[in-house]
mmCIF file of C-alpha atoms and ligand atoms in Angstrom:
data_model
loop_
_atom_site.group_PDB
_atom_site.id
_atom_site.type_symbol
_atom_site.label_atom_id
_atom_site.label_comp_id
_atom_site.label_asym_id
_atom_site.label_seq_id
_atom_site.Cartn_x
_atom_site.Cartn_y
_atom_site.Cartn_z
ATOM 1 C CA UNK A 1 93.757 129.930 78.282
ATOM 2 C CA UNK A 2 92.940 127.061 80.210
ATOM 3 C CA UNK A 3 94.684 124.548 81.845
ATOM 4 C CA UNK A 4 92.600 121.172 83.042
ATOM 5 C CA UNK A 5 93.981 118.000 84.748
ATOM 6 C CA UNK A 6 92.383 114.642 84.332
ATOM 7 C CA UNK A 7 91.848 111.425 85.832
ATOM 8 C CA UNK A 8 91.306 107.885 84.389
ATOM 9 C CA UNK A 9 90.554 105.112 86.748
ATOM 10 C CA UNK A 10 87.753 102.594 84.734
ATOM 11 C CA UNK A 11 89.561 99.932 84.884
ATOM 12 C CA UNK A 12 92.864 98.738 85.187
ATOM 13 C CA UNK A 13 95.291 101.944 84.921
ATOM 14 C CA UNK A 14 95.358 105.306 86.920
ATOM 15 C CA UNK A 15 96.346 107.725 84.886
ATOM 16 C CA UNK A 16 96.557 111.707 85.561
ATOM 17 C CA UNK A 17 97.052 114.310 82.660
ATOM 18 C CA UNK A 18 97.371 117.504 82.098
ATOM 19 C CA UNK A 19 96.381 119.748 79.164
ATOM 20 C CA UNK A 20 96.917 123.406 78.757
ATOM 21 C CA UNK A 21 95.339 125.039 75.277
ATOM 22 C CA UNK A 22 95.107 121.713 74.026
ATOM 23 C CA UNK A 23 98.814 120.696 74.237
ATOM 24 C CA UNK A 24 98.977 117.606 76.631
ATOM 25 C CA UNK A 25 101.508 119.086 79.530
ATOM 26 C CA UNK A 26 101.585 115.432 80.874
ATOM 27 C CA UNK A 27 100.690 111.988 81.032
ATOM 28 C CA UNK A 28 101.437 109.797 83.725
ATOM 29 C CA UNK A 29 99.686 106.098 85.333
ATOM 30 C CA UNK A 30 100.449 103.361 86.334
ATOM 31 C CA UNK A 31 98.564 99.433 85.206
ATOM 32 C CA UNK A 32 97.643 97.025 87.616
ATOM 33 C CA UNK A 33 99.251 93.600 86.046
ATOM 34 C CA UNK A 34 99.266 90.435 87.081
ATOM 35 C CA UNK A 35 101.931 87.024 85.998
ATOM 36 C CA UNK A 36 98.909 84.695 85.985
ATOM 37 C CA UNK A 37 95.527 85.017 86.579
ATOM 38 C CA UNK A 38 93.040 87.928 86.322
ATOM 39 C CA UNK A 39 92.176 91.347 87.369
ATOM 40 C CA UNK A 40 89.964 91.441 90.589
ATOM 41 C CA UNK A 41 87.945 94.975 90.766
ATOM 42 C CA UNK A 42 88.258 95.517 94.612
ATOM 43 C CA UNK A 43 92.535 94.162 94.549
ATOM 44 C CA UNK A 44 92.998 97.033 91.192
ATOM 45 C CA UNK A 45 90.803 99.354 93.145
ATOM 46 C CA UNK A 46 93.334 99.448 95.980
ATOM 47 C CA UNK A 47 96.117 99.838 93.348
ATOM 48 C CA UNK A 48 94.414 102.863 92.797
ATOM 49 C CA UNK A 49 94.209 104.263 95.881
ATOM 50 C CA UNK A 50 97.509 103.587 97.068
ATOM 51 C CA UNK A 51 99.345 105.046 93.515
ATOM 52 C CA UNK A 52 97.285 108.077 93.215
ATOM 53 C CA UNK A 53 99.203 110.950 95.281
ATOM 54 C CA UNK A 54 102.351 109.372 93.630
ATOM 55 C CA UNK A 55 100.798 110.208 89.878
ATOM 56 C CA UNK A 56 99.503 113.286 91.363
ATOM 57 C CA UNK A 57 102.213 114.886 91.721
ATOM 58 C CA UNK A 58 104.355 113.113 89.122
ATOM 59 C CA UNK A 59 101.962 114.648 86.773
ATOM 60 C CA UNK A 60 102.789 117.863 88.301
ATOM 61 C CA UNK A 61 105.814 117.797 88.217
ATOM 62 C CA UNK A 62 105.788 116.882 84.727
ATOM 63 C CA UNK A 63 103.736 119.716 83.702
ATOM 64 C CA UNK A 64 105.847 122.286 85.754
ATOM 65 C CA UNK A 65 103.180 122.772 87.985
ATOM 66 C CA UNK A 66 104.254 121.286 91.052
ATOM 67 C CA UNK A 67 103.612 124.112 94.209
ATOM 68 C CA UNK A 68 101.686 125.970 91.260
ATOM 69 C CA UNK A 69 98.296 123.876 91.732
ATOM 70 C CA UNK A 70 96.636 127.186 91.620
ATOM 71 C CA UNK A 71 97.138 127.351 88.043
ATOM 72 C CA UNK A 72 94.899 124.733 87.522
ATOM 73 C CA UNK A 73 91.362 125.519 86.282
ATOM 74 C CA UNK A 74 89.589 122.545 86.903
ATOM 75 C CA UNK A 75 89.511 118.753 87.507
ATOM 76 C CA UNK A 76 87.999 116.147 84.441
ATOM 77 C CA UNK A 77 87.687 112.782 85.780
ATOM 78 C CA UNK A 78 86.210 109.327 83.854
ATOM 79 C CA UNK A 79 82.661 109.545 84.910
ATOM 80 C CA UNK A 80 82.091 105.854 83.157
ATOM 81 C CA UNK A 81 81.288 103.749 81.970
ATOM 82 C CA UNK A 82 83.739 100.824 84.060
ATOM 83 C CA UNK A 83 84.168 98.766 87.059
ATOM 84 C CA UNK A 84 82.649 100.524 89.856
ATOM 85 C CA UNK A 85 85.192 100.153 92.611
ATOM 86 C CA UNK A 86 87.637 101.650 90.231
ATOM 87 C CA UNK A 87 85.268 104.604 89.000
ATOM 88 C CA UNK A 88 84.549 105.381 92.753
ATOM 89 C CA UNK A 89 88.272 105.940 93.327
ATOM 90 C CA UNK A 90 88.819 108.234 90.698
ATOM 91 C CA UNK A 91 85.555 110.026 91.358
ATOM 92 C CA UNK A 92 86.402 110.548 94.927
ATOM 93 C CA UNK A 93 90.322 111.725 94.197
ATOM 94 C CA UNK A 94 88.789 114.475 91.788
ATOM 95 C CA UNK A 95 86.256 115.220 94.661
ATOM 96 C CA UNK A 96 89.190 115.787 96.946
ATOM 97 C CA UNK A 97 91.301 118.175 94.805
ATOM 98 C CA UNK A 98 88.189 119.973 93.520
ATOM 99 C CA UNK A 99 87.634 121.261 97.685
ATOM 100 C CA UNK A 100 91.185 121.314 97.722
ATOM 101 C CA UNK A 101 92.022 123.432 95.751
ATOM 102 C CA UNK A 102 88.344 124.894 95.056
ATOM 103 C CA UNK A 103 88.016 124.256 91.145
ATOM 104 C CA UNK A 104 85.208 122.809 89.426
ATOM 105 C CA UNK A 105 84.604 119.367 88.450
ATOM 106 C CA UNK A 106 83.873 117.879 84.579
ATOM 107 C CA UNK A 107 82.392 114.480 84.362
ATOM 108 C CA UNK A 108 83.774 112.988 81.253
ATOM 109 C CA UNK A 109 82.542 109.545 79.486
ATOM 110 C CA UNK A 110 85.583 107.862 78.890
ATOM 111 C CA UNK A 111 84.261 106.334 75.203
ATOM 112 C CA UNK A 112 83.991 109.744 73.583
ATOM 113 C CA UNK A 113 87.525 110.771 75.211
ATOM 114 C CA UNK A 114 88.865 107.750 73.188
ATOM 115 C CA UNK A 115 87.270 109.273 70.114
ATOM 116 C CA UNK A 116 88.352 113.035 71.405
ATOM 117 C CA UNK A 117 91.644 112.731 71.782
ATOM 118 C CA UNK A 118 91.999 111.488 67.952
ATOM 119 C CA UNK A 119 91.185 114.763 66.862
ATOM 120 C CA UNK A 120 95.113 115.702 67.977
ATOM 121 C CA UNK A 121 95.915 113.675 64.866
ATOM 122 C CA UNK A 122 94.260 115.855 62.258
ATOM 123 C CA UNK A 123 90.999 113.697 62.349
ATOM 124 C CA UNK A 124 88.262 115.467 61.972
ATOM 125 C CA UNK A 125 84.925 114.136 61.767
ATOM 126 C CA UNK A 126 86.262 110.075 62.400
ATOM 127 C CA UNK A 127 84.425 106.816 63.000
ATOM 128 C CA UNK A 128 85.971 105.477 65.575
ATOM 129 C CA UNK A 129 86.682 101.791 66.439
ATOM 130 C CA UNK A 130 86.907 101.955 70.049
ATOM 131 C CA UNK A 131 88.930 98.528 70.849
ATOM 132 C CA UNK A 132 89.746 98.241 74.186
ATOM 133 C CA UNK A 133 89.662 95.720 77.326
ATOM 134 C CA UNK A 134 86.109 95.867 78.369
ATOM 135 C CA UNK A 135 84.445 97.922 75.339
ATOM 136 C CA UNK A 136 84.171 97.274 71.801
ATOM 137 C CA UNK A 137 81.825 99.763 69.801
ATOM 138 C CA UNK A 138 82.018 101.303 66.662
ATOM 139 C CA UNK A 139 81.255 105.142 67.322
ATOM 140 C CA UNK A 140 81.055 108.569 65.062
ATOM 141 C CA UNK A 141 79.140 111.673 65.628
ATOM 142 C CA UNK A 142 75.727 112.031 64.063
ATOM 143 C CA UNK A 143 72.857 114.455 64.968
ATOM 144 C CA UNK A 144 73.977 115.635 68.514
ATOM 145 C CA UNK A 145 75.482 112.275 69.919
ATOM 146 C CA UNK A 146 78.363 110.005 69.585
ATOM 147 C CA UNK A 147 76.251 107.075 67.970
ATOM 148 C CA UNK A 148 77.007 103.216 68.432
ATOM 149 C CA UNK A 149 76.863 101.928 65.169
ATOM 150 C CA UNK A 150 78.081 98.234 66.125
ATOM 151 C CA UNK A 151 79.336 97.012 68.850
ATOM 152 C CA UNK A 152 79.839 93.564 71.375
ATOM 153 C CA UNK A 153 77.219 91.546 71.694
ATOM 154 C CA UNK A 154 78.997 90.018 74.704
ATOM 155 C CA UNK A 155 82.785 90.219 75.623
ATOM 156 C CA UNK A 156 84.985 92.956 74.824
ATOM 157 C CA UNK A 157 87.987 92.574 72.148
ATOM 158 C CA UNK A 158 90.968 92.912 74.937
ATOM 159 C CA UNK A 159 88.667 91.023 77.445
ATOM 160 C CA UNK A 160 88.832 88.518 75.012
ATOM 161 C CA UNK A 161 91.930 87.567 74.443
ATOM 162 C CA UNK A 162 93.394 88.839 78.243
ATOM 163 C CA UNK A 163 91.067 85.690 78.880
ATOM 164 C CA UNK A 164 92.379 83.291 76.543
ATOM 165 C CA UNK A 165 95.726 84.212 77.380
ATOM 166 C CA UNK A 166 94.418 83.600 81.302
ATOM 167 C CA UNK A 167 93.237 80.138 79.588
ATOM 168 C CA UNK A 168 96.914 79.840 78.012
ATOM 169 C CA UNK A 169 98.519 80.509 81.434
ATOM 170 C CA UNK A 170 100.503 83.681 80.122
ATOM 171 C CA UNK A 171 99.359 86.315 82.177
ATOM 172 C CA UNK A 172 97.476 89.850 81.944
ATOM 173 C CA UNK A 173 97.495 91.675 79.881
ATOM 174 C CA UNK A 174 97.320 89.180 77.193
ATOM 175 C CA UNK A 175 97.326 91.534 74.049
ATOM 176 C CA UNK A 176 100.788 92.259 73.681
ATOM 177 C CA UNK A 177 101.793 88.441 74.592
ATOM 178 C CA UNK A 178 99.439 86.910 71.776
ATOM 179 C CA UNK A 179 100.282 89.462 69.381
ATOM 180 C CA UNK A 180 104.559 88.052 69.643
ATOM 181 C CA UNK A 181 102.872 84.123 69.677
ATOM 182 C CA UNK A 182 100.694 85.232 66.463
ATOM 183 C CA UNK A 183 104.156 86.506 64.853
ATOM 184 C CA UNK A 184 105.285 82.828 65.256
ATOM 185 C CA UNK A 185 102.238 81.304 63.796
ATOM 186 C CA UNK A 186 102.294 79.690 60.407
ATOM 187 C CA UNK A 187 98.851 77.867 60.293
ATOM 188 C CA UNK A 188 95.314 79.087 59.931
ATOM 189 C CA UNK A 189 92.986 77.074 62.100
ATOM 190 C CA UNK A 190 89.820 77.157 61.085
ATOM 191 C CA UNK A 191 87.348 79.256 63.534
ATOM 192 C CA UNK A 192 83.891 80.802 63.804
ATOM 193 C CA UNK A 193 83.482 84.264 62.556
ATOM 194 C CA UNK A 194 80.609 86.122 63.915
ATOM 195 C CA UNK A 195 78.835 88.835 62.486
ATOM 196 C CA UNK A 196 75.334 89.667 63.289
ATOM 197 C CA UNK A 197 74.000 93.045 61.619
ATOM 198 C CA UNK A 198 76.374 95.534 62.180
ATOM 199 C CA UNK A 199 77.591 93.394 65.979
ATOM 200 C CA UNK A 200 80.229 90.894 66.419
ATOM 201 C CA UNK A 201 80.045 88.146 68.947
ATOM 202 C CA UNK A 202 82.895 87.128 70.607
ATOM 203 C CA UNK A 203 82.048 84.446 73.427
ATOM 204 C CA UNK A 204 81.410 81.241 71.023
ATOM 205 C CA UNK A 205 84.393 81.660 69.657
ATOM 206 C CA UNK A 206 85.987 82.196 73.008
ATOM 207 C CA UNK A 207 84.809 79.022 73.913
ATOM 208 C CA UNK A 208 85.973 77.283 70.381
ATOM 209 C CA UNK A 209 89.505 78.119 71.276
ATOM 210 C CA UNK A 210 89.413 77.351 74.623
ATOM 211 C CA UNK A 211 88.568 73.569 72.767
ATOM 212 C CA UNK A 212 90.882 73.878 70.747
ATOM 213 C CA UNK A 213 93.478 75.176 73.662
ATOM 214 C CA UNK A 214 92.801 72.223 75.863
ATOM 215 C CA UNK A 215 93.057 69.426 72.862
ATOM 216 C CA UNK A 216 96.684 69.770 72.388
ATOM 217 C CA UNK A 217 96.391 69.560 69.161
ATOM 218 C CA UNK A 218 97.223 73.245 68.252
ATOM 219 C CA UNK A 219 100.395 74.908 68.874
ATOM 220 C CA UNK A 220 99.447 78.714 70.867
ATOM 221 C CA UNK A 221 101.402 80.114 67.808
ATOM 222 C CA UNK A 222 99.316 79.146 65.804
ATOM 223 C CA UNK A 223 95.895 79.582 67.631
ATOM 224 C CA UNK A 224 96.956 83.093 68.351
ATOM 225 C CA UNK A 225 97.464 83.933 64.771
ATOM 226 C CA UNK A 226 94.174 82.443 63.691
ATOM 227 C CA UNK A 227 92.372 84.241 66.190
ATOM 228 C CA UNK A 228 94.258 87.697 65.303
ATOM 229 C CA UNK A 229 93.298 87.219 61.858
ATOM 230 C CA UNK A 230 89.739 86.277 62.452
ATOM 231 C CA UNK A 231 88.260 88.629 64.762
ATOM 232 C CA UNK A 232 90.273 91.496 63.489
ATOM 233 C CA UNK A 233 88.534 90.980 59.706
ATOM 234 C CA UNK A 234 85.392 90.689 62.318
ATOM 235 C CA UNK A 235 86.396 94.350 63.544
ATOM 236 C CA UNK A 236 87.112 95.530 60.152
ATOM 237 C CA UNK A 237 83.926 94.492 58.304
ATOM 238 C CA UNK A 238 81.930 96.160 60.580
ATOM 239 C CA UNK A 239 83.960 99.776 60.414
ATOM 240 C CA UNK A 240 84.140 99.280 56.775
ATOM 241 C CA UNK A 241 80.334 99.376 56.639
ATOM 242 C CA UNK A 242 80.128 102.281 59.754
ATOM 243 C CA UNK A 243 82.043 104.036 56.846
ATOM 244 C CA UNK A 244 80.248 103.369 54.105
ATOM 245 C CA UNK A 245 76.818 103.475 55.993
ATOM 246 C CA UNK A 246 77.616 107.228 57.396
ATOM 247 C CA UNK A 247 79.392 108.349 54.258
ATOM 248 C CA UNK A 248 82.637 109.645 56.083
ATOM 249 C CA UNK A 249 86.117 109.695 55.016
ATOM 250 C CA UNK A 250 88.125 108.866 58.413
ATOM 251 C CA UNK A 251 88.592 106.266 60.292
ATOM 252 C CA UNK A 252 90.319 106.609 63.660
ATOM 253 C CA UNK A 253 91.387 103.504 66.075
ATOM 254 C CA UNK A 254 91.265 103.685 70.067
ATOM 255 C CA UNK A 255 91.719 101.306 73.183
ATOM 256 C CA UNK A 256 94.562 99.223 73.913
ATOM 257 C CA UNK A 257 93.706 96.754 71.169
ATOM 258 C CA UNK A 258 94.512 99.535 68.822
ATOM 259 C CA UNK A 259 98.371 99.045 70.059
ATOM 260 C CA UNK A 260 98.230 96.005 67.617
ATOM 261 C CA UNK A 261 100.108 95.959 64.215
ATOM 262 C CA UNK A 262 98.192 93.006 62.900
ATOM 263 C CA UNK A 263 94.987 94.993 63.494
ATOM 264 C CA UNK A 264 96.344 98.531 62.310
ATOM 265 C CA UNK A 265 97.373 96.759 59.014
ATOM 266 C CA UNK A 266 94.139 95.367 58.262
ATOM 267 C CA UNK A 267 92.670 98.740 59.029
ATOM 268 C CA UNK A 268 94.771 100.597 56.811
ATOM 269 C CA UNK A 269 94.506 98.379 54.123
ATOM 270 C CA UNK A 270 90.804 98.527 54.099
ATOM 271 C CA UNK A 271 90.765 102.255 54.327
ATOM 272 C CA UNK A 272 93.502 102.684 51.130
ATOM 273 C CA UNK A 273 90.992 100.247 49.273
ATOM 274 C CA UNK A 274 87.900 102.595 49.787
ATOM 275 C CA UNK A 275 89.607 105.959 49.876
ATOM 276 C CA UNK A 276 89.292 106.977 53.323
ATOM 277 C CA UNK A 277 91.551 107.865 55.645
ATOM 278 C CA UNK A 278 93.294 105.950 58.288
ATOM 279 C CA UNK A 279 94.333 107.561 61.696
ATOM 280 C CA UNK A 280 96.253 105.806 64.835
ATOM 281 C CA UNK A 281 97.036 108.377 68.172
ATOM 282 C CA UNK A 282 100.141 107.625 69.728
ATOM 283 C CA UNK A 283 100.498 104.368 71.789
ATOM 284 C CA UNK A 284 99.960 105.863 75.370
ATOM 285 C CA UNK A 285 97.061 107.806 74.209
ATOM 286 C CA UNK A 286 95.609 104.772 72.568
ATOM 287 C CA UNK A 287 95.598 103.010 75.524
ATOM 288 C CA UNK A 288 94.134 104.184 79.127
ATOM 289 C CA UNK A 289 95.533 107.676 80.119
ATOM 290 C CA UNK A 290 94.676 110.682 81.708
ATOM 291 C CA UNK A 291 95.661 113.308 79.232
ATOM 292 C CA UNK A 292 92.117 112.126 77.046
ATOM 293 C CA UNK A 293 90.196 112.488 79.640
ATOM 294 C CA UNK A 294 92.032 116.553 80.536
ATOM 295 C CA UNK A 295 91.843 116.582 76.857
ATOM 296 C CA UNK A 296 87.914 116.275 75.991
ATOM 297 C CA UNK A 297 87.401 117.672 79.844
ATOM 298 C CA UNK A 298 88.998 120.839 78.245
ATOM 299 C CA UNK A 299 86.185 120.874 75.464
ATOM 300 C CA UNK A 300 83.605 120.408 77.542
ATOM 301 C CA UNK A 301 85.091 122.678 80.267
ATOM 302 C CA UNK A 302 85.214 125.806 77.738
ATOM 303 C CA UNK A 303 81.572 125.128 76.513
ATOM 304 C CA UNK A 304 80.555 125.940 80.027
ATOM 305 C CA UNK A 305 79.926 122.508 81.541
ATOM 306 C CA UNK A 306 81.418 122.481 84.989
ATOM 307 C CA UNK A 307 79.887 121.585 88.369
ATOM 308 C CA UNK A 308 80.910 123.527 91.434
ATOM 309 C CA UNK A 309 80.248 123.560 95.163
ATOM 310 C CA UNK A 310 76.972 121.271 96.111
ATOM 311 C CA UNK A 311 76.441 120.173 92.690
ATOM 312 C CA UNK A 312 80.324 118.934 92.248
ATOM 313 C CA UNK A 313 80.088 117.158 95.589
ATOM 314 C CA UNK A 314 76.649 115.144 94.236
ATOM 315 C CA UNK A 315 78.218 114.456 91.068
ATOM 316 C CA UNK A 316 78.459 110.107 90.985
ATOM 317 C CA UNK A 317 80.204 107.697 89.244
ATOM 318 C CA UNK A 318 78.230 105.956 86.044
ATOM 319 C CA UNK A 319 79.548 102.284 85.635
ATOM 320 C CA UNK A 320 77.061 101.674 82.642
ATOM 321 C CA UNK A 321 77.177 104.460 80.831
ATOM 322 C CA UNK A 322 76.371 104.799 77.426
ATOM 323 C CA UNK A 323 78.126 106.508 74.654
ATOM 324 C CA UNK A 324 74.713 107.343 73.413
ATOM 325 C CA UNK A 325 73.889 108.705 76.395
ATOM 326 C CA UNK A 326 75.901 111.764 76.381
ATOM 327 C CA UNK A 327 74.147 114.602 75.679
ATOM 328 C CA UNK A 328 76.937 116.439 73.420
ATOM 329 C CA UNK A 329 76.521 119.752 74.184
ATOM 330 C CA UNK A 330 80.413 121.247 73.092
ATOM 331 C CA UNK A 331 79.957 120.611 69.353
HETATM 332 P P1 LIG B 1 92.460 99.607 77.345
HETATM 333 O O1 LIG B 1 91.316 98.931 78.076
HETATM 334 O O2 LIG B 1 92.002 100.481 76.238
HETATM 335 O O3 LIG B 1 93.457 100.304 78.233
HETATM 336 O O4 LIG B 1 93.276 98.441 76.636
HETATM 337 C C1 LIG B 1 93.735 97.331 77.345
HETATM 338 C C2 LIG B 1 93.579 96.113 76.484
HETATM 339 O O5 LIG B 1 94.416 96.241 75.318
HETATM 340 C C3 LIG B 1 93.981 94.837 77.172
HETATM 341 O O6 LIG B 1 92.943 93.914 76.995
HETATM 342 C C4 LIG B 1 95.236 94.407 76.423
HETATM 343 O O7 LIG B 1 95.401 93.001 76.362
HETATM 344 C C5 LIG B 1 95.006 95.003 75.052
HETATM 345 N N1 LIG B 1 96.238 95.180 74.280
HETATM 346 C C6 LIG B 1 97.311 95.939 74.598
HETATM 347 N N2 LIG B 1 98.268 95.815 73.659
HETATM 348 C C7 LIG B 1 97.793 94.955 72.719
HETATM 349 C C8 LIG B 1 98.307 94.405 71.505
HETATM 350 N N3 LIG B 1 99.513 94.705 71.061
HETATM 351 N N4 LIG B 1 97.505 93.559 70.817
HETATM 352 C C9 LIG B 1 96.267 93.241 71.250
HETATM 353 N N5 LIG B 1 95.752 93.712 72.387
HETATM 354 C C10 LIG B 1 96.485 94.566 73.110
HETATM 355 MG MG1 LIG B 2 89.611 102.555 77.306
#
C-alpha cells in the first residue's frame, strides 16, 4: 500500500494529485490563461506560487486526506524537462512538504509520466505521441529507456498553434479555439508539409500561415482547418512508421493536443488500417495534471527510488531534460 502525491508545474498549469495503489484519489490545478497575448515564464511562475496551498489542500481534501497528511508516503514532483521559473516552483513546494511532513522526494520526468499514465487505459507496451504545448516526440520503450523515435525539429505542436492563434488575436490557449474555427472551415489551402526522416518541422510553416494570416485573403476558418489537417497527417505519418519501425501493436496519445477530435480521428483511423490499437486517457489526464506525475512517482517510488534527508534537499530542477535520459530503472 502506498499512497504518493504529485506535483506538475512545467509550464503553464499547477496541478497536485494523489494516487493510492494506483487509483488516482485526486486531481486538482489550475492554468494560467491569458485573452490576448502570450504566456510570460516569470508572470505563470507567480501563478504558481500564489495557487499552490489552495491546490494543496483542495487535493486533500479531495482525497480524504485533509488533517491526515501523515498518510502520505511520499512527494513526486515534475523534475523536467520545462520552463525553469515554473520547474523551480514546483521543485521547491515538494521540498517544503517533504521537511514538512518528513517523506521522501521522487523526481519524475514529466514525458514518460505522459506515456505512464496511459497504462490506466489497458495499454501496455504503447508508442506514444506525446503532443503537447512545448514538446512533440514520438516515444516507446526499447532496451532500458523511453526512446525518441521522432520528434520537433523546432516548435512544439500546441506552441504552434497557441502562436498562430496569438498571430490571429484569439488568445491562449489557442488549441481548443482553432479546433471550433477548423469545424467552420470548408476550404483546403494549400500548405507546406514537413517531414524530415522520422522529424517534423513546424516553424516554416508557421511562418507560411502567418502570410497567409496577414494577406486577408483567407478566412481563419479556413486556415485553421488546413493547418489541422496538415500537420496532424504530419503527426500521424511519423507514429505510423514508430509503429511499424518497432513492431508494436498500441498506440497511445498524450499532451493537450491529444484533447483534439480532428487529431484522435486521424489516429484511429490509421491504427484500424494497420491493426493496431488505438488508446486516448481521459481529457484531464491528457493534458497537464498532477495525478501522472503521483501516478509514475508511485512506480518509481515502489522500485526503491526515493531521495531523503541531504540528498532530497540537493535534488534540482532539469529544464532540458531528455526522455532518453532517464535511466528506467522500475521496468
Ligand atoms: P499541455 O502542454 O500538454 O498541457 O497541452 C497544452 C496545449 O494543448 C496547448 O498548446 C493547447 O493549445 C493545446 N490544446 C488543448 N486543447 C486542444 C485542442 N482541442 N486542439 C488542439 N490543441 C489543444
Ligand atoms: Mg505535458
Amino acid at each position: 500500500m502506498s499512497t504518493i502525491l504529485g506535483i506538475e508545474s512545467t509550464a503553464h498549469t499547477f496541478g497536485i494529485g494523489i494516487v493510492k495503489d494506483r487509483k488516482i484519489i485526486s486531481n486538482k490545478k489550475r492554468v494560467f490563461t491569458t485573452e490576448s497575448g502570450g504566456m510570460i515564464p516569470i508572470d505563470v511562475a507567480k501563478f504558481h506560487a500564489g495557487n499552490k496551498h489552495k491546490i494543496y489542500y483542495e487535493a486533500l481534501d479531495e482525497a480524504g486526506l485533509l488533517g491526515k497528511e501523515d498518510k502520505i508516503d511520499a512527494i513526486a514532483f515534475s523534475q523536467g524537462p520545462g520552463l525553469a521559473p515554473c520547474l523551480r516552483e514546483g521543485k521547491e513546494f515538494a521540498k517544503e512538504l517533504s521537511k514538512k511532513l518528513n517523506k521522501p522526494l521522487v523526481p519524475v520526468n514529466h514525458c514518460v509520466a505522459h506515456l505512464e499514465i496511459g497504462k490506466l487505459t489497458g495499454a501496455k507496451d504503447p508508442v506514444l505521441l506525446y503532443a503537447s504545448g512545448a514538446n512533440t516526440q514520438i516515444i516507446a520503450y526499447s532496451s532500458g529507456k523511453y526512446r525518441i523515435f521522432g520528434e520537433t525539429l523546432d516548435m512544439g505542436i500546441g506552441n504552434f498553434i497557441d502562436s498562430f492563434a496569438r498571430e490571429a488575436g484569439i488568445g491562449f490557449p489557442g488549441g481548443p479555439k482553432i479546433e471550433k474555427f477548423a469545424l467552420e472551415g470548408k476550404n483546403y489551402i494549400e500548405l507546406p508539409y514537413v517531414v524530415k526522416g522520422m522529424d517534423i518541422s513546424l516553424s516554416g510553416i508557421f511562418s507560411n500561415l502567418k502570410q497567409k494570416l496577414n494577406s486577408e485573403k483567407y478566412s481563419l476558418n479556413d486556415l485553421a482547418f488546413s493547418l489541422q489537417e496538415i500537420v496532424f497527417a504530419m503527426l500521424v505519418e511519423v507514429s505510423e512508421r514508430a509503429l511499424a519501425h518497432t513492431g508494436k501493436k498500441e498506440l497511445l496519445i498524450g499532451g493537450g493536443v491529444g484533447c483534439n477530435t480532428r487529431l484522435r480521428e486521424m489516429c484511429e483511423i490509421m491504427c484500424k488500417e494497420r491493426g493496431a490499437k488505438f488508446f486516448t486517457v481521459p481529457n484531464s489526464l491528457l493534458v497537464d495534471n498532477g495525478a501522472m506525475i503521483a501516478y509514475t512517482g508511485e512506480i518509481m517510488f515502489k522500485s526503491g527510488i526515493k531521495y531523503k534527508g541531504k540528498k532530497a534537499q540537493e535534488l534540482d530542477i532539469l529544464p532540458r531534460q531528455r526522455t532518453d535520459d532517464v535511466l528506467v530503472m522500475w521496468k
